[in-house]
Each structure stands twice: as structure tokens, then as C-alpha cells.
Amino acid sequence: MNNVLSYYYHLYPTNIHQQNKEFKFQLEGYDYVFSPLNVDAKQLEFLYQLSNQLLQYQMYVSQIVPNVHQQLFTLVHEEPYVLVHFFNRNTESVHFLDLLRFQEQTRLFALKPSSLSWKRLWEDKIDYFEYQMEQFGKSLSLARDSFSYYIGLAEMAISLLNFVDGKIQHPVISHRRITSDYTMRNLYNSLNFVIDSQVRDVADYFKCHFFKGDYILDEMDYYISTSLQGNEYLLFFARMLFPTYYFDLFEDVLFSDLEEKELINVMDKSDEYEELLVDLYYKIQEFTQLPEIDWFKFYHYTPSGS
């Protein structure tokens, strides 16, 4: 890898640490990561321009480094790699207020309102997972027993999007997926960026921390009461309803050698999470009208503070 970095980037690190296909090194006190490209060329160009713009306004997100041919990726054994330069070396975990501060920073930039693509993406995801279950699910007893339940949640989330107009009125810089082990460095990694509704990151944060066993109710109440407007209430609820936490694990079971028993953690908490969704539904009803969900009628809702 030294030859690639010296020829294509005129960089000469003395120590390169390899982890799977990722190569990490330091130069002049900054971290660099050379890794396989995980977005398409058009998206990479957008992220390059966006990260440069953010840096001009002293928001120190990671920078995509062009090679000596001014290309944003380099072919290594016919596989595209991208070099990223990190300013932020903070490996502390991301907390709820970190997300809100990051979003507040990005509101300073003129991001164009964009179309909401969740419905099509979620429908495609369901079709994809149903196909995978049909092909590979015979040997997965836990997945077979639970799969239809989570497909049902997903379809309910999709149906709610029929009540939302097709625009994200106040887009922010979001992330492809916030996870429970997300660090501040991940938060400022421009390769993770997507332009989306502010509810995307926060809903993903609450979901992953719920299943980690963290207490989220106070933060969630605060967020609903202070941060949402217009169709964001419904978008937030739909995002909380859509079971990314299950589908991510299911995909890892299929393709990343994750043991199927890891699904038990989310399956065991399904009743508790349903209760959270009911509480969230009626909490949001204090601020706006949500479409009726029949099976919520079977739960007894007690307002907080009662």
C-alpha cells in the first residue's frame, strides 16, 4: 500500500495499520484512512464539494483527498478506494446533544429542500429482504419465527408516509445510519453524510440506544416538545416504527457471519418497544393529529406526569 500512496498521492507514511480492507496512518498529526469506496461516483463528488464548503465555514468535517490525477478515487486491484483526511480524532461516543449541536451547525448552510425518498427505499428494502428470506431462510429458525412481525411494522411505517407531502422542508446534513457505538469522529466523517430530514439521525439514535438498554424517554420527550414542526412529527414516528434495528441484524446474519442468536436481543424487547411506540404516538398527539393505528387501541396509555 505504500507504493499506491506514494504514486497516487505523494504521501509517505512510515506506519500503516491495516484492518480488513481499510488502511490507517498518520501524517503531521492528522489521521488518514484509505478504504474501499462505498458510495457511487456522483455521490462522492457531491460529498467532496459539500465537505469543502463546510470547511470554508470552519466546520471541520473530514476531507476527501483527490489523487495526483485529481480523481476522487483510486483503483487498487480494480477496486475503487478513497482517501479521507480527518481533523476530528475524538473517539468519544456520540450523545443526544451532540446530534442536536451538529444539526444546528448545518442549518447555517443553504441546503435545498429535497424529495422524501423513504417510501420507495423502504418498499425496495422489504422486497429485498423477502427475497433473501425465501432464498436463505430455511436454516434460520429465529428469523423465520420473527420475520413477518417486523415486515408488518415496516409496512405500517410505509403506510403512514402516504399522509406526508413529498418534500423535506428543512433538510439538514444527516448520516446513513447512527449506531449505538457511533463516535464523534464518525459524526464528522463526510463519507457518512446524506441530506435528509432532521428526524432521521435522532430516530436512529433513539432506536439503537433503546435496544442497547439505555434510558431515552426524557430526551425523546424533550425532542418532541422543542424540535419538531409540520410533517416532522409524522416522519419521526414513522422512522421510529420502521425496524431498522432488526433488518440490520438480519442482513448481518445472512452476509456477515453474525450469529442468528443476536436477533434475540431485539425479539425479547418487542413488547417493551411496542409500549414505547404507543407512548410516543400519544405524546405526539398532544402537538398534532396522527393517522389512526388500530392496534394501539389495545394498549392503556397513561400520560407522563399522571
JSON list of N, CA and C in Angstrom, two decimals, residues 90-95 98 180-184 209 212:
[
{"chain": "A", "resi": 90, "resn": "ASN", "atom": "N", "xyz": [-11.57, 12.60, 17.85]},
{"chain": "A", "resi": 90, "resn": "ASN", "atom": "CA", "xyz": [-12.32, 12.31, 19.06]},
{"chain": "A", "resi": 90, "resn": "ASN", "atom": "C", "xyz": [-13.08, 10.99, 18.89]},
{"chain": "A", "resi": 91, "resn": "THR", "atom": "N", "xyz": [-12.73, 10.01, 19.71]},
{"chain": "A", "resi": 91, "resn": "THR", "atom": "CA", "xyz": [-13.38, 8.70, 19.64]},
{"chain": "A", "resi": 91, "resn": "THR", "atom": "C", "xyz": [-14.40, 8.50, 20.75]},
{"chain": "A", "resi": 92, "resn": "GLU", "atom": "N", "xyz": [-14.80, 9.61, 21.42]},
{"chain": "A", "resi": 92, "resn": "GLU", "atom": "CA", "xyz": [-15.85, 9.50, 22.43]},
{"chain": "A", "resi": 92, "resn": "GLU", "atom": "C", "xyz": [-17.20, 9.22, 21.75]},
{"chain": "A", "resi": 93, "resn": "SER", "atom": "N", "xyz": [-18.09, 8.59, 22.49]},
{"chain": "A", "resi": 93, "resn": "SER", "atom": "CA", "xyz": [-19.40, 8.24, 21.94]},
{"chain": "A", "resi": 93, "resn": "SER", "atom": "C", "xyz": [-20.22, 9.49, 21.67]},
{"chain": "A", "resi": 94, "resn": "VAL", "atom": "N", "xyz": [-21.06, 9.41, 20.65]},
{"chain": "A", "resi": 94, "resn": "VAL", "atom": "CA", "xyz": [-21.98, 10.50, 20.35]},
{"chain": "A", "resi": 94, "resn": "VAL", "atom": "C", "xyz": [-23.17, 10.43, 21.30]},
{"chain": "A", "resi": 95, "resn": "HIS", "atom": "N", "xyz": [-23.53, 11.57, 21.86]},
{"chain": "A", "resi": 95, "resn": "HIS", "atom": "CA", "xyz": [-24.70, 11.68, 22.72]},
{"chain": "A", "resi": 95, "resn": "HIS", "atom": "C", "xyz": [-25.79, 12.50, 22.03]},
{"chain": "A", "resi": 98, "resn": "ASP", "atom": "N", "xyz": [-25.04, 16.03, 21.20]},
{"chain": "A", "resi": 98, "resn": "ASP", "atom": "CA", "xyz": [-24.06, 16.14, 20.11]},
{"chain": "A", "resi": 98, "resn": "ASP", "atom": "C", "xyz": [-24.78, 16.17, 18.76]},
{"chain": "A", "resi": 180, "resn": "SER", "atom": "N", "xyz": [-25.27, 2.62, 18.00]},
{"chain": "A", "resi": 180, "resn": "SER", "atom": "CA", "xyz": [-25.00, 2.84, 19.43]},
{"chain": "A", "resi": 180, "resn": "SER", "atom": "C", "xyz": [-23.53, 3.03, 19.73]},
{"chain": "A", "resi": 181, "resn": "ASP", "atom": "N", "xyz": [-22.63, 2.61, 18.81]},
{"chain": "A", "resi": 181, "resn": "ASP", "atom": "CA", "xyz": [-21.20, 2.78, 19.02]},
{"chain": "A", "resi": 181, "resn": "ASP", "atom": "C", "xyz": [-20.64, 3.93, 18.18]},
{"chain": "A", "resi": 182, "resn": "TYR", "atom": "N", "xyz": [-21.50, 4.81, 17.69]},
{"chain": "A", "resi": 182, "resn": "TYR", "atom": "CA", "xyz": [-21.07, 5.94, 16.87]},
{"chain": "A", "resi": 182, "resn": "TYR", "atom": "C", "xyz": [-20.21, 6.88, 17.70]},
{"chain": "A", "resi": 183, "resn": "THR", "atom": "N", "xyz": [-19.09, 7.34, 17.10]},
{"chain": "A", "resi": 183, "resn": "THR", "atom": "CA", "xyz": [-18.19, 8.26, 17.78]},
{"chain": "A", "resi": 183, "resn": "THR", "atom": "C", "xyz": [-18.28, 9.65, 17.15]},
{"chain": "A", "resi": 184, "resn": "MET", "atom": "N", "xyz": [-17.67, 10.62, 17.83]},
{"chain": "A", "resi": 184, "resn": "MET", "atom": "CA", "xyz": [-17.64, 11.98, 17.28]},
{"chain": "A", "resi": 184, "resn": "MET", "atom": "C", "xyz": [-16.90, 11.99, 15.94]},
{"chain": "A", "resi": 209, "resn": "HIS", "atom": "N", "xyz": [-30.23, 3.07, 20.91]},
{"chain": "A", "resi": 209, "resn": "HIS", "atom": "CA", "xyz": [-29.95, 3.15, 22.35]},
{"chain": "A", "resi": 209, "resn": "HIS", "atom": "C", "xyz": [-31.03, 2.48, 23.18]},
{"chain": "A", "resi": 212, "resn": "LYS", "atom": "N", "xyz": [-29.99, -1.04, 23.16]},
{"chain": "A", "resi": 212, "resn": "LYS", "atom": "CA", "xyz": [-28.77, -1.19, 23.95]},
{"chain": "A", "resi": 212, "resn": "LYS", "atom": "C", "xyz": [-29.09, -1.22, 25.44]}
]
